[in-house]
Coordinates of C-alpha atoms in Angstrom, one line a residue:
M313 CA 226.0 36.8 150.7
S314 CA 227.3 40.4 151.3
T315 CA 225.3 43.0 153.2
S316 CA 224.9 45.1 150.0
D317 CA 223.5 42.1 148.1
K318 CA 221.2 41.4 151.1
D319 CA 219.8 45.0 151.1
R320 CA 219.4 45.2 147.4
T321 CA 215.8 45.3 146.2
P322 CA 214.9 42.1 144.3
E323 CA 214.8 42.6 140.6
R324 CA 211.2 42.9 139.2
P325 CA 209.9 40.9 136.2
V326 CA 209.6 44.1 134.2
E327 CA 213.3 44.8 134.8
Q328 CA 214.2 41.3 133.7
L329 CA 212.2 42.0 130.4
L330 CA 214.0 45.3 130.0
R331 CA 217.4 43.7 130.3
A332 CA 216.5 40.9 127.9
A333 CA 215.2 43.5 125.4
L334 CA 218.3 45.6 125.6
A335 CA 220.6 42.6 125.3
A336 CA 218.7 41.4 122.2
R337 CA 219.0 44.8 120.7
A338 CA 222.8 45.0 121.5
A339 CA 223.3 41.6 119.9
Q340 CA 222.0 43.0 116.6
V341 CA 224.6 45.8 116.5
T342 CA 227.8 44.7 114.6
P343 CA 230.8 46.6 113.4
Q344 CA 229.6 46.2 109.8
G345 CA 226.4 48.0 110.8
L346 CA 228.3 50.8 112.6
R347 CA 230.8 51.4 109.9
P348 CA 229.5 50.6 106.4
A349 CA 231.9 50.1 103.6
E350 CA 230.2 52.9 101.5
P351 CA 227.5 55.4 102.1
P352 CA 224.0 54.0 101.8
R353 CA 222.3 54.5 98.4
R354 CA 218.8 54.2 99.7
R355 CA 217.0 54.8 102.9
P356 CA 217.9 52.4 105.7
R357 CA 215.6 49.5 106.1
H358 CA 212.9 50.0 108.7
L359 CA 213.1 48.1 111.9
R360 CA 211.0 45.0 111.9
P361 CA 207.4 45.5 113.2
V362 CA 208.2 43.4 116.3
L363 CA 211.1 45.6 117.3
M364 CA 209.1 48.8 116.7
V365 CA 206.5 47.5 119.1
A366 CA 209.0 46.0 121.6
L367 CA 211.3 49.1 122.0
P368 CA 208.7 51.6 123.1
L369 CA 207.2 49.1 125.5
A370 CA 210.7 48.3 126.9
L371 CA 211.5 52.0 127.4
A372 CA 208.2 52.6 129.1
A373 CA 208.8 49.6 131.4
A374 CA 212.3 50.8 132.2
L375 CA 211.0 54.2 133.1
T376 CA 208.3 52.7 135.3
G377 CA 210.8 50.5 137.1
W378 CA 213.2 53.4 137.7
L379 CA 210.4 55.4 139.2
S380 CA 209.4 52.5 141.4
L381 CA 213.0 52.1 142.6
R382 CA 213.1 55.7 143.5
T383 CA 209.9 55.8 145.5
D384 CA 209.8 52.2 146.8
R385 CA 206.0 52.4 146.2
P386 CA 204.0 50.5 143.7
V387 CA 203.0 52.5 140.7
A388 CA 199.4 52.2 139.4
R389 CA 199.5 51.1 135.8
P390 CA 196.6 52.0 133.6
A391 CA 194.7 49.1 132.0
P392 CA 195.8 48.5 128.4
A393 CA 193.6 50.0 125.7
P394 CA 191.1 47.6 124.3
A395 CA 191.7 46.3 120.8
A396 CA 189.6 47.7 118.0
G397 CA 186.0 46.4 118.0
V398 CA 186.2 45.0 121.5
S399 CA 184.4 46.6 124.4
A400 CA 186.5 47.3 127.4
S401 CA 183.6 46.4 129.7
P402 CA 180.3 44.7 128.8
E403 CA 177.7 47.3 128.0
P404 CA 174.0 46.6 128.7
S405 CA 172.1 45.6 125.6
P406 CA 169.7 48.3 124.4
P407 CA 166.1 47.5 125.2
P408 CA 164.1 46.1 122.2
S409 CA 162.6 48.9 120.2
A410 CA 158.8 49.1 120.3
P411 CA 157.0 48.0 117.1
A412 CA 156.3 50.8 114.7
A413 CA 152.8 52.2 114.8
P414 CA 150.7 51.1 111.8
S415 CA 150.0 53.6 109.2
A416 CA 146.5 54.9 108.7
G417 CA 145.8 52.5 105.9
T418 CA 147.0 49.2 107.5
V419 CA 144.7 46.7 109.1
D420 CA 145.7 43.7 111.3
Q421 CA 143.7 41.0 109.5
G422 CA 144.3 38.5 112.2
A423 CA 143.2 40.6 115.2
A424 CA 139.8 41.6 116.5
P425 CA 138.4 44.9 115.1
P426 CA 140.0 47.9 117.1
A427 CA 137.8 49.5 119.6
G428 CA 135.5 52.1 118.0
R429 CA 135.5 50.5 114.6
H430 CA 132.7 48.1 115.3
R431 CA 129.4 49.8 114.6
V432 CA 125.7 48.9 114.6
F433 CA 123.1 50.6 112.4
H434 CA 119.5 49.7 112.9
G435 CA 120.4 46.2 113.9
V436 CA 123.1 45.7 111.2
G437 CA 126.6 45.2 112.6
F438 CA 129.7 46.1 110.6
T439 CA 133.4 46.9 110.9
L440 CA 134.3 50.4 109.7
P441 CA 137.5 50.1 107.5
A442 CA 140.6 51.8 108.8
G443 CA 140.7 55.5 108.1
W444 CA 137.0 55.7 107.1
T445 CA 134.7 58.2 108.8
V446 CA 131.0 58.5 109.6
P447 CA 129.9 62.1 109.2
D448 CA 127.0 63.7 111.1
Q449 CA 123.8 62.9 109.2
D450 CA 120.2 62.0 109.3
P451 CA 120.1 58.2 109.0
A452 CA 116.5 58.1 107.8
D453 CA 117.7 57.2 104.2
G454 CA 120.7 55.2 105.2
L455 CA 124.1 55.6 106.8
C456 CA 126.9 57.2 104.8
L457 CA 130.5 56.0 105.3
L458 CA 133.2 58.1 103.7
S459 CA 136.6 56.9 102.5
P460 CA 139.9 58.5 103.5
G461 CA 140.2 60.1 100.1
S462 CA 136.9 61.9 100.3
P463 CA 137.3 65.7 99.6
T464 CA 134.1 66.4 101.6
Q465 CA 132.4 65.4 104.8
Q466 CA 129.0 66.0 103.5
P467 CA 126.8 62.9 103.5
G468 CA 125.0 64.2 100.4
D469 CA 128.1 63.4 98.5
C470 CA 128.3 59.9 99.9
L471 CA 128.5 58.5 96.3
P472 CA 131.0 58.2 94.8
Y473 CA 133.3 59.1 97.8
G474 CA 132.0 56.4 100.1
V475 CA 129.3 53.8 100.5
R476 CA 125.7 53.9 101.9
L477 CA 124.3 51.3 104.2
V478 CA 120.5 51.0 104.0
S479 CA 118.3 49.0 106.5
A480 CA 114.5 48.7 106.6
G481 CA 114.9 48.5 110.4
G482 CA 115.1 52.3 110.5
G483 CA 111.5 52.7 109.2
R484 CA 112.8 53.3 105.6
D485 CA 110.3 53.7 102.8
G486 CA 110.3 50.3 101.0
T487 CA 109.8 51.9 97.6
A488 CA 113.0 54.0 97.9
W489 CA 116.0 52.8 95.9
P490 CA 117.6 50.3 96.1
T491 CA 114.9 47.7 95.9
E492 CA 114.8 44.0 95.0
Y493 CA 113.1 45.0 91.8
G494 CA 115.9 47.4 91.0
L495 CA 118.4 44.5 91.5
D496 CA 116.5 42.5 88.9
A497 CA 116.4 45.2 86.3
E498 CA 119.2 45.7 83.7
D499 CA 118.8 49.5 84.3
G500 CA 118.4 49.2 88.0
W501 CA 121.4 51.6 88.5
K502 CA 119.2 54.5 87.3
G503 CA 117.8 54.7 90.8
L504 CA 120.9 56.6 91.7
G505 CA 119.5 59.7 89.8
R506 CA 123.0 60.9 88.7
C507 CA 126.3 59.8 87.3
P508 CA 128.6 59.4 90.4
V509 CA 132.1 59.6 88.9
W510 CA 135.0 60.1 91.3
G511 CA 136.1 63.8 91.2
H512 CA 133.3 64.7 88.8
P513 CA 129.9 63.6 90.1
G514 CA 127.3 64.9 87.7
E515 CA 123.7 64.5 86.6
L516 CA 122.3 61.4 85.0
T517 CA 121.2 63.5 81.9
G518 CA 122.8 62.1 78.7
A519 CA 123.8 58.8 80.3
A520 CA 124.3 56.2 77.5
G521 CA 123.4 53.3 79.7
P522 CA 125.1 50.0 80.6
Q523 CA 128.3 49.1 78.9
R524 CA 127.5 45.4 79.2
A525 CA 125.1 43.1 81.0
A526 CA 125.1 43.4 84.8
D527 CA 127.2 40.9 86.8
R528 CA 125.0 39.0 89.2
K529 CA 126.4 36.7 92.0
V530 CA 125.2 34.8 95.0
V531 CA 127.5 35.5 98.0
T532 CA 127.6 34.7 101.7
L533 CA 128.1 37.6 104.1
G534 CA 128.2 37.1 107.8
G535 CA 126.9 33.6 107.3
R536 CA 123.9 34.7 105.3
V537 CA 123.2 34.5 101.6
A538 CA 123.0 37.8 99.7
R539 CA 122.7 39.0 96.2
Q540 CA 125.5 41.0 94.6
V541 CA 124.8 43.0 91.4
T542 CA 127.3 45.2 89.6
W543 CA 126.4 47.5 86.7
H544 CA 129.1 48.9 84.4
V545 CA 127.7 52.3 83.2
D546 CA 128.8 54.7 80.5
C547 CA 127.9 58.3 81.5
G548 CA 127.9 59.4 77.9
N549 CA 130.5 62.2 78.4
G550 CA 133.6 60.1 78.2
S551 CA 133.4 58.9 81.8
A552 CA 132.1 55.7 83.3
F553 CA 131.5 54.1 86.7
D554 CA 130.7 50.8 88.4
A555 CA 127.7 50.5 90.8
T556 CA 127.6 47.5 93.1
V557 CA 124.7 46.6 95.5
W558 CA 124.7 43.8 98.0
G559 CA 121.2 42.9 99.2
F560 CA 119.5 40.7 101.8
H561 CA 116.0 40.3 100.5
A562 CA 114.1 39.2 103.6
E563 CA 115.6 41.9 105.8
Q564 CA 115.7 44.6 103.1
V565 CA 119.3 45.5 104.0
Y566 CA 121.5 46.9 101.2
L567 CA 125.1 48.1 100.9
V568 CA 125.6 50.5 97.9
A569 CA 128.9 51.7 96.3
A570 CA 128.9 53.7 93.0
G571 CA 131.9 55.3 91.4
L572 CA 134.2 54.4 94.4
A573 CA 137.9 54.7 93.5
D574 CA 139.7 51.4 92.8
D575 CA 142.1 52.2 95.7
Y576 CA 139.3 51.4 98.1
R577 CA 138.0 48.2 96.6
D578 CA 139.8 46.0 99.2
A579 CA 138.3 48.2 102.0
L580 CA 134.8 47.8 100.3
T581 CA 135.2 44.0 100.3
E582 CA 136.3 44.1 103.9
L583 CA 133.2 46.1 104.8
A584 CA 130.8 43.9 102.9
Q585 CA 132.2 40.7 104.5
S586 CA 131.8 42.2 108.0
L587 CA 128.1 42.8 107.7
D588 CA 126.1 41.0 110.4
I589 CA 122.3 41.0 110.2
G590 CA 121.7 38.3 112.8
A591 CA 120.0 40.7 115.1
L592 CA 117.3 41.3 112.4
T593 CA 116.5 37.7 111.8
P594 CA 115.7 35.9 115.1
D595 CA 113.5 33.5 113.1
A596 CA 116.2 32.9 110.5
G597 CA 115.5 29.1 110.7
R598 CA 112.0 29.5 109.4
P599 CA 110.9 30.0 105.7
H600 CA 110.0 33.4 104.5
P601 CA 108.0 34.6 101.5
N602 CA 110.1 34.9 98.3
D603 CA 113.1 33.2 99.8
V604 CA 113.6 31.6 96.4
K605 CA 114.4 34.0 93.7
V606 CA 112.9 33.1 90.3
D607 CA 114.4 34.5 87.0
V608 CA 112.5 33.9 83.8
S609 CA 114.8 34.3 80.7
L610 CA 112.5 34.9 77.7
P611 CA 112.4 37.5 74.9
Q612 CA 109.9 40.2 75.4
V613 CA 108.6 40.1 71.8
L614 CA 107.9 36.9 69.8
D615 CA 106.9 37.1 66.2
T616 CA 105.1 33.8 65.6
R617 CA 102.8 34.8 62.7
R618 CA 105.3 34.0 60.0
Q619 CA 106.2 30.6 61.3
P620 CA 103.4 28.3 62.1
G621 CA 104.6 25.7 64.6
F622 CA 107.1 28.2 65.9
Q623 CA 109.0 27.1 69.0
Q624 CA 110.6 29.4 71.6
P625 CA 113.0 27.8 74.1
F626 CA 113.7 29.6 77.4
T627 CA 114.9 28.9 81.0
I628 CA 113.8 29.6 84.5
T629 CA 116.5 29.8 87.3
Y630 CA 115.6 29.2 90.9
T631 CA 117.9 30.5 93.7
D632 CA 117.5 30.0 97.4
F633 CA 118.3 33.3 99.1
G634 CA 116.8 32.2 102.5
A635 CA 118.4 30.7 105.5
V636 CA 116.8 27.2 105.2
P637 CA 116.8 24.6 102.4
Y638 CA 113.7 24.1 100.2
T639 CA 112.4 21.2 98.2
V640 CA 111.1 23.2 95.2
Q641 CA 108.5 22.1 92.7
P642 CA 108.9 24.2 89.6
E643 CA 105.6 25.3 88.1
L644 CA 104.9 27.1 84.8
R645 CA 101.7 29.2 84.7
L646 CA 100.4 30.7 81.5
T647 CA 97.7 33.3 81.5
A648 CA 96.3 35.9 79.0
D649 CA 93.6 38.5 78.9
P650 CA 90.9 37.1 76.6
G651 CA 90.0 40.6 75.4
L652 CA 93.6 41.2 74.2
Y653 CA 95.0 37.9 73.4
H654 CA 93.9 36.3 70.1
G655 CA 94.4 32.6 69.7
A656 CA 93.0 29.2 70.8
A657 CA 94.2 27.8 74.1
A658 CA 94.9 24.5 72.3
D659 CA 97.3 26.3 69.9
L660 CA 99.8 26.9 72.7
V661 CA 101.8 24.0 74.0
A662 CA 104.2 24.3 77.0
E663 CA 106.8 21.7 77.8
R664 CA 109.6 21.1 80.4
L665 CA 112.8 19.2 79.8
D666 CA 113.1 16.4 82.4
G667 CA 116.4 14.6 81.8
E668 CA 116.4 13.9 78.1
R669 CA 112.6 13.9 77.7
W670 CA 110.2 16.8 77.1
T671 CA 107.2 16.7 79.4
K672 CA 103.9 18.4 78.4
L673 CA 102.6 20.9 80.9
P674 CA 99.2 22.5 81.5
G675 CA 98.6 25.1 78.8
L676 CA 97.0 28.5 78.6
A677 CA 94.7 29.3 81.5
A678 CA 94.9 25.7 82.8
D679 CA 95.5 24.9 86.5
A680 CA 99.2 24.1 86.9
S681 CA 98.9 22.9 90.5
G682 CA 101.1 19.8 91.1
S683 CA 102.6 19.9 87.7
G684 CA 106.1 20.4 89.1
A685 CA 106.0 17.5 91.6
A686 CA 107.8 15.1 89.1
A687 CA 110.7 17.6 88.7
A688 CA 111.1 18.6 92.3
F689 CA 114.6 19.3 93.5
T690 CA 116.3 20.5 96.7
L691 CA 118.0 23.9 97.1
A692 CA 120.3 24.7 100.0
P693 CA 120.8 28.4 100.9
G694 CA 122.8 30.0 98.1
E695 CA 122.2 27.2 95.6
S696 CA 120.6 27.6 92.2
R697 CA 119.0 25.3 89.7
T698 CA 118.1 26.2 86.1
V699 CA 115.2 24.4 84.3
R700 CA 114.7 24.4 80.5
Y701 CA 111.3 25.0 78.9
R702 CA 109.8 25.6 75.5
L703 CA 106.6 27.1 74.0
T704 CA 105.1 25.9 70.7
F705 CA 102.6 28.1 68.8
A706 CA 100.5 26.0 66.5
G707 CA 98.2 28.8 65.3
E708 CA 99.0 31.2 62.5
D709 CA 97.3 34.2 63.9
D710 CA 98.1 34.1 67.6
S711 CA 98.8 37.6 68.9
G712 CA 98.5 39.8 71.9
P713 CA 100.1 39.9 75.4
L714 CA 100.9 36.6 77.1
S715 CA 101.9 36.3 80.8
V716 CA 104.5 33.6 81.6
T717 CA 104.9 33.0 85.4
G718 CA 107.6 30.8 86.9
A719 CA 106.7 29.7 90.5
A720 CA 108.7 27.9 93.2
V721 CA 106.3 25.8 95.2
A722 CA 107.4 24.2 98.5
A723 CA 105.4 21.9 100.8
G724 CA 103.9 23.8 103.7
P725 CA 104.4 27.5 102.9
G726 CA 103.3 27.1 99.3
D727 CA 104.8 29.6 96.9
V728 CA 108.2 30.7 98.1
G729 CA 109.1 32.6 95.0
T730 CA 107.5 33.7 91.7
Q731 CA 108.2 35.9 88.7
S732 CA 105.8 36.9 86.0
F733 CA 107.1 37.8 82.6
D734 CA 105.0 39.5 79.9
V735 CA 105.6 38.4 76.3
L736 CA 104.1 40.2 73.3
L737 CA 103.0 38.4 70.2
P738 CA 102.6 41.1 67.6

């Protein structure tokens, strides 16, 4: 090997690539390509994509190698640009975004009530619906809870813009509306004193009355049986409203909504279901007077004079609104004022349907004690039983007021529910 060959710098790989690229390019050049037989009629064909990429790279490599030979120092080559859509270096993943804050109207049904929404009013616990408010007020007549859509924060306008919670635990006057008697009456809604229509609350004057019969239900709220009554009322001026009352009879606790907008019906149901009266009933496992509600269904006026032997069927429904079961003996008691009622006692026959057989019962002014033992039945809290009866008037001139009383008698406490119904015989 000669001294010049020995001192020559070894050829680098990039130079080898450059020589190979130039040789490949030179091999494609022919005499025909340099001297065409006739002028071209169209634009020369573009070089193939591979060559268009290879030539710039080859020239760049050649330039780099030449500079390297001149300086005899390695040349820092920049890293190749990343392909589209590929990160040149791994970037840290962004932290997971925090969950969006719930809007004012959303409620997590599976979670415990948020702090501040659980309230207690005179021993009655409840969960305030999301977005509802409790304005400053005198709670003597009940607690006003206003809906988010209320245009006012005045507790005097609680209905129709919110609901009112009433508890006898606050020393409330037991005769103030609502009352159990009001729940029994078809016009019990009149205790409101006005027509609470959303956006146009007005006076009760000119009210046409109920649109149809009240809806009555037995419901369970907070583990306790309650009554739910809804009146559908026509205000007589083209507007109407619904009034709903939930009531616990022994504790005298009521939740009232009248004219509330339909948008808040779900919140109203949520509120009612959250009611907890356990603190008011430490003796909930014991019987209480009037735990059994008695409803006598009988016309108020009976015209018997034109039909001797006239029969009037009717029913009595017994419902256990207490916290304990009862074995109920249904008794029917008939009384009349001798100075007002005209007719012989023997002319009036009372009967009860036991299975498929009519059983004769004690008549007018007779002692009915024990007459319901043969028809006794058990009621669990919230259960109802309806018994069928009939009255037969044998006389032709029976007239005057007649009192019909249905009684629920239980062993031990005696009467656990009664209702008297006055019937007029003209």
